[in-house]
XYZ file of C-alpha atoms in Angstrom:
354
model
C 110.720 -127.490 -114.955
C 111.692 -126.747 -118.539
C 112.330 -129.680 -120.912
C 115.869 -129.815 -122.292
C 117.496 -127.996 -119.375
C 119.428 -130.360 -117.122
C 121.829 -129.981 -114.184
C 125.287 -128.952 -115.360
C 128.387 -131.104 -114.892
C 131.871 -130.038 -116.050
C 134.232 -132.986 -116.101
C 133.951 -134.570 -112.660
C 132.626 -131.359 -111.087
C 128.893 -131.239 -110.387
C 127.624 -127.687 -110.882
C 123.857 -128.050 -110.648
C 121.546 -125.322 -111.938
C 123.142 -124.235 -115.240
C 122.997 -120.436 -114.758
C 126.425 -119.367 -113.509
C 128.475 -116.229 -112.951
C 131.039 -115.396 -115.629
C 134.577 -114.149 -115.118
C 134.467 -110.350 -114.916
C 137.717 -108.441 -115.069
C 137.904 -106.023 -112.148
C 134.724 -107.398 -110.560
C 134.485 -111.128 -109.869
C 136.663 -111.226 -106.771
C 135.914 -113.463 -103.798
C 133.408 -111.016 -102.273
C 131.309 -110.769 -105.435
C 131.478 -114.507 -106.066
C 130.407 -115.348 -102.533
C 127.454 -112.966 -102.696
C 126.417 -114.558 -105.992
C 126.737 -118.002 -104.424
C 124.554 -117.019 -101.475
C 121.991 -115.575 -103.881
C 121.693 -118.731 -105.979
C 124.658 -118.973 -108.362
C 125.793 -122.596 -108.531
C 129.234 -121.800 -109.930
C 131.405 -118.790 -110.684
C 134.694 -117.827 -112.293
C 137.268 -115.482 -110.818
C 138.417 -112.401 -112.689
C 140.953 -113.224 -115.392
C 144.623 -113.307 -114.360
C 147.762 -113.028 -116.480
C 150.110 -116.001 -116.549
C 153.168 -113.748 -116.080
C 151.575 -112.150 -113.046
C 150.778 -115.496 -111.457
C 154.249 -116.913 -112.055
C 155.881 -113.938 -110.323
C 153.215 -113.507 -107.632
C 154.520 -113.377 -104.087
C 152.485 -113.912 -100.932
C 151.933 -110.257 -100.156
C 148.994 -108.635 -98.429
C 148.301 -106.306 -101.361
C 147.985 -109.143 -103.876
C 146.646 -112.058 -101.844
C 143.056 -111.300 -102.873
C 143.657 -112.439 -106.464
C 143.879 -116.131 -105.592
C 141.677 -116.071 -102.499
C 138.855 -118.603 -102.442
C 136.979 -120.466 -99.700
C 135.049 -123.749 -99.418
C 131.661 -121.976 -99.262
C 131.939 -120.733 -102.840
C 133.122 -123.979 -104.416
C 132.953 -125.043 -107.151
C 134.835 -121.999 -108.470
C 137.073 -121.594 -111.513
C 140.303 -119.703 -111.959
C 140.563 -117.992 -115.347
C 143.909 -117.471 -117.071
C 145.125 -115.336 -119.976
C 148.521 -115.099 -121.641
C 150.560 -115.258 -124.833
C 153.200 -117.998 -124.548
C 152.179 -121.672 -124.177
C 154.907 -122.537 -121.658
C 154.183 -119.584 -119.362
C 150.472 -120.244 -119.716
C 150.769 -123.766 -118.396
C 152.909 -122.600 -115.460
C 150.241 -120.016 -114.638
C 147.619 -122.755 -114.708
C 149.691 -124.702 -112.198
C 149.526 -121.711 -109.837
C 145.732 -121.724 -110.053
C 145.688 -125.434 -109.255
C 147.909 -124.841 -106.221
C 145.523 -122.089 -105.075
C 142.697 -124.635 -104.934
C 140.417 -123.668 -107.828
C 137.986 -126.396 -108.921
C 138.290 -125.709 -112.662
C 140.941 -123.984 -114.798
C 139.493 -121.755 -117.543
C 141.477 -120.476 -120.546
C 140.563 -117.029 -121.881
C 140.559 -116.888 -125.687
C 137.853 -114.231 -125.770
C 138.942 -110.904 -124.280
C 138.486 -108.143 -126.921
C 140.242 -105.294 -125.055
C 142.689 -103.567 -127.428
C 145.730 -103.598 -125.143
C 145.163 -107.323 -124.532
C 144.996 -108.035 -128.262
C 148.090 -105.907 -128.847
C 150.042 -108.190 -126.534
C 148.827 -111.339 -128.341
C 146.529 -112.439 -125.530
C 142.839 -113.196 -125.096
C 140.853 -113.036 -128.315
C 144.023 -112.658 -130.394
C 144.555 -116.419 -130.120
C 141.479 -117.000 -132.292
C 143.655 -115.827 -135.207
C 146.366 -118.449 -134.543
C 144.878 -121.900 -134.001
C 148.262 -123.655 -133.748
C 149.396 -121.498 -130.809
C 145.948 -121.656 -129.183
C 145.915 -125.438 -129.328
C 149.470 -125.640 -128.002
C 148.305 -123.590 -125.012
C 145.386 -125.986 -124.581
C 147.615 -129.069 -124.843
C 150.225 -127.816 -122.364
C 147.593 -126.612 -119.925
C 145.676 -129.876 -120.018
C 148.920 -131.808 -119.564
C 150.080 -129.852 -116.501
C 146.696 -129.693 -114.736
C 145.861 -132.877 -112.763
C 143.392 -135.160 -114.607
C 140.677 -134.759 -111.952
C 140.568 -130.959 -112.420
C 138.610 -129.906 -115.526
C 140.067 -127.434 -118.012
C 137.629 -125.239 -119.942
C 137.861 -122.423 -122.509
C 136.137 -119.096 -123.103
C 135.924 -118.110 -126.792
C 134.151 -115.643 -129.024
C 132.658 -116.703 -132.340
C 135.796 -115.550 -134.159
C 138.120 -112.612 -134.636
C 135.674 -111.212 -137.194
C 133.049 -112.568 -139.582
C 135.365 -113.736 -142.357
C 135.431 -117.358 -143.500
C 139.006 -117.625 -142.225
C 137.903 -116.632 -138.719
C 135.069 -119.128 -138.842
C 137.447 -121.902 -139.907
C 139.893 -120.955 -137.155
C 137.120 -121.036 -134.557
C 136.083 -124.582 -135.440
C 139.692 -125.742 -135.679
C 140.282 -124.551 -132.104
C 136.918 -125.841 -130.878
C 137.366 -129.347 -132.267
C 141.047 -129.509 -131.396
C 140.429 -128.440 -127.804
C 137.856 -131.159 -127.238
C 140.262 -133.671 -128.795
C 142.855 -132.637 -126.187
C 140.448 -133.372 -123.359
C 138.854 -130.012 -122.640
C 135.745 -130.479 -120.459
C 133.647 -127.579 -121.734
C 133.746 -124.414 -123.829
C 131.931 -121.144 -123.274
C 131.073 -119.324 -126.491
C 130.251 -115.628 -126.616
C 128.006 -114.798 -129.562
C 129.972 -111.711 -130.644
C 133.236 -111.525 -132.552
C 136.378 -110.042 -131.024
C 136.158 -107.178 -133.510
C 132.617 -106.361 -132.333
C 133.730 -106.042 -128.732
C 130.337 -105.144 -127.141
C 128.693 -103.442 -130.121
C 125.597 -104.996 -131.656
C 123.651 -108.065 -130.555
C 125.164 -111.364 -129.537
C 124.406 -113.910 -132.263
C 122.560 -116.635 -130.404
C 121.965 -118.546 -133.661
C 125.704 -119.226 -133.752
C 125.513 -120.801 -130.299
C 122.844 -123.158 -131.609
C 125.046 -124.033 -134.563
C 128.011 -124.775 -132.291
C 125.974 -126.972 -129.964
C 124.587 -128.946 -132.890
C 128.122 -129.298 -134.260
C 129.608 -130.827 -131.085
C 126.601 -132.958 -130.152
C 125.025 -133.876 -126.831
C 128.125 -135.354 -125.197
C 130.208 -132.170 -125.173
C 129.498 -129.202 -122.897
C 128.847 -125.803 -124.464
C 127.935 -122.768 -122.359
C 126.480 -119.646 -123.910
C 127.352 -116.029 -123.217
C 126.264 -112.614 -124.427
C 123.205 -110.399 -123.828
C 122.040 -112.039 -120.603
C 120.501 -109.176 -118.636
C 117.491 -110.847 -117.026
C 116.364 -114.194 -115.669
C 114.158 -114.602 -118.730
C 117.178 -114.105 -121.015
C 119.068 -116.910 -119.266
C 116.365 -119.512 -119.765
C 115.503 -118.313 -123.257
C 119.111 -118.741 -124.418
C 119.155 -122.356 -123.256
C 115.775 -123.135 -124.813
C 116.515 -121.405 -128.144
C 120.089 -122.620 -128.641
C 120.287 -125.943 -126.794
C 123.450 -124.941 -124.914
C 124.093 -126.791 -121.669
C 124.251 -123.670 -119.512
C 124.800 -119.918 -119.551
C 127.358 -117.612 -117.970
C 125.933 -114.283 -116.800
C 128.426 -111.441 -117.042
C 127.404 -107.760 -117.055
C 123.843 -108.696 -116.140
C 124.818 -109.824 -112.640
C 127.046 -106.908 -111.568
C 125.129 -105.359 -108.678
C 122.265 -107.737 -109.449
C 123.010 -111.079 -107.749
C 119.249 -111.653 -107.503
C 119.228 -112.721 -111.168
C 120.330 -116.241 -110.194
C 117.463 -116.858 -107.774
C 115.033 -115.316 -110.246
C 116.197 -117.691 -112.986
C 115.844 -120.678 -110.642
C 112.296 -119.635 -109.739
C 111.287 -119.412 -113.403
C 112.864 -122.789 -114.082
C 110.865 -124.279 -111.195
C 107.637 -123.015 -112.777
C 107.106 -120.209 -110.290
C 106.291 -116.600 -111.168
C 109.199 -114.226 -111.673
C 110.066 -112.881 -108.201
C 109.595 -109.133 -107.798
C 112.715 -106.956 -107.767
C 114.365 -106.865 -104.321
C 112.915 -104.227 -102.044
C 115.106 -101.353 -100.909
C 115.647 -103.006 -97.513
C 116.653 -106.291 -99.172
C 119.088 -104.376 -101.351
C 120.502 -102.689 -98.260
C 121.001 -106.021 -96.510
C 122.937 -107.535 -99.409
C 124.995 -104.382 -99.967
C 126.069 -104.293 -96.322
C 126.980 -107.965 -96.523
C 128.963 -107.363 -99.717
C 130.941 -104.507 -98.153
C 131.792 -106.573 -95.079
C 133.114 -109.347 -97.319
C 135.192 -106.802 -99.238
C 136.663 -105.600 -95.950
C 137.557 -109.169 -95.095
C 139.249 -109.549 -98.475
C 141.037 -106.210 -98.857
C 141.109 -104.842 -95.306
C 138.978 -101.985 -93.982
C 141.285 -99.277 -95.332
C 141.291 -100.575 -98.928
C 137.739 -101.884 -99.408
C 136.045 -98.564 -100.173
C 137.486 -97.894 -103.617
C 136.794 -101.339 -105.157
C 133.274 -101.257 -103.671
C 132.463 -97.898 -105.255
C 131.839 -99.461 -108.665
C 129.562 -102.068 -107.086
C 127.516 -99.354 -105.370
C 127.028 -97.694 -108.735
C 125.723 -100.958 -110.176
C 123.556 -101.795 -107.161
C 121.876 -98.391 -107.553
C 120.237 -99.645 -110.772
C 117.734 -101.603 -108.615
C 116.745 -98.526 -106.577
C 113.601 -96.626 -107.643
C 115.653 -93.399 -107.661
C 118.681 -95.043 -109.173
C 120.269 -92.091 -110.963
C 120.354 -89.988 -107.801
C 121.712 -92.883 -105.751
C 124.326 -93.625 -108.414
C 125.795 -90.137 -108.029
C 126.161 -90.648 -104.280
C 127.957 -93.990 -104.605
C 130.374 -92.509 -107.160
C 131.965 -90.495 -104.340
C 132.252 -93.241 -101.714
C 135.730 -93.849 -100.275
C 135.128 -95.958 -97.139
C 132.527 -97.854 -95.129
C 131.298 -94.786 -93.231
C 130.473 -93.033 -96.502
C 128.917 -96.248 -97.887
C 126.774 -96.533 -94.767
C 125.870 -92.849 -95.117
C 124.430 -93.443 -98.592
C 122.465 -96.417 -97.291
C 121.141 -94.439 -94.322
C 119.941 -91.674 -96.617
C 118.580 -93.592 -99.588
C 117.787 -97.065 -98.255
C 115.990 -96.188 -95.001
C 112.448 -96.534 -96.378
C 111.494 -99.992 -97.642
C 110.268 -99.039 -101.116
C 109.664 -101.524 -103.937
C 112.743 -102.096 -106.062
C 113.001 -102.032 -109.854
C 114.540 -104.400 -112.384
C 117.817 -102.875 -113.638
C 117.718 -101.228 -117.042
C 119.530 -103.215 -119.704
C 120.997 -99.958 -121.010
C 122.974 -99.426 -117.810
C 124.530 -102.885 -117.989
C 125.396 -102.552 -121.658
C 127.708 -99.686 -120.718
C 129.893 -102.091 -118.726
C 132.455 -104.378 -120.346
C 133.737 -107.699 -119.152
C 136.939 -109.234 -120.455
C 135.518 -112.289 -122.169
């Protein structure tokens, strides 16, 4: 046990171990979240969804996966992004109707096309609009369902951006927000340069013990997760790029927290078992004919734990269906070799919208 790290609670929702899976655009669908849950994640967030999309969403087979969630993975959050306060709140209502445990507002995405449409991290430049989104969302979501926010430390490193950040932070808590995740980079930085963990410490000291702050940015190993909490005092951490194809990071972090040695990387046969399970869940979500393409990117990430990862990566890049996925496993995962911890460099090439 590590002093200062306590079980996480967001509003009335008990989370437990405070190392959770972040929202990952294009990745954190039901299949990924459920695998993470089975591997030790206490909580996860779905990939971000646009308010306009949710408002117009029909119950069609091709789109049903966006809102799909099941009791086994709960608690799970639905994350929302948009531009207009009224539409935003209506989108939040759709997430409530879909059964998500928490509603999360995205004020952090640094993708250029998102910023160009006045969404995501753009809101950090307009506190009045951001807080109107917060107010309307909190008003429309039932009181027993927590509303949270994902932010970056500002649009850039100017004093104006810093002032805007704290205006939104303090205003959001005043409106009844249950927790805020802070990424230690600015929107302008995107994913370049280190995440400023010292800013997370400053934010946590600013809000005090009674308000929940989660940290994000540069979490690529179990050691990173615990070190961020110890160094900054945040109440929990959200693992983003560091858990794509590496769901073992959650169990590894729990073991370290419990005072046990860091577990070895999963063996090749353990990797194979989880990868087969993940593909079957994807088939359940998308259907057998459509699961291959979305799973290709996961295969590429899973390959980072294989001792011959670069060769395996090339094979997964061509996968189109389960037979081809199984073919790669039969060729490269037949012998139970020791695994390796994924290289941080590989994960830094991936970008999440947050």
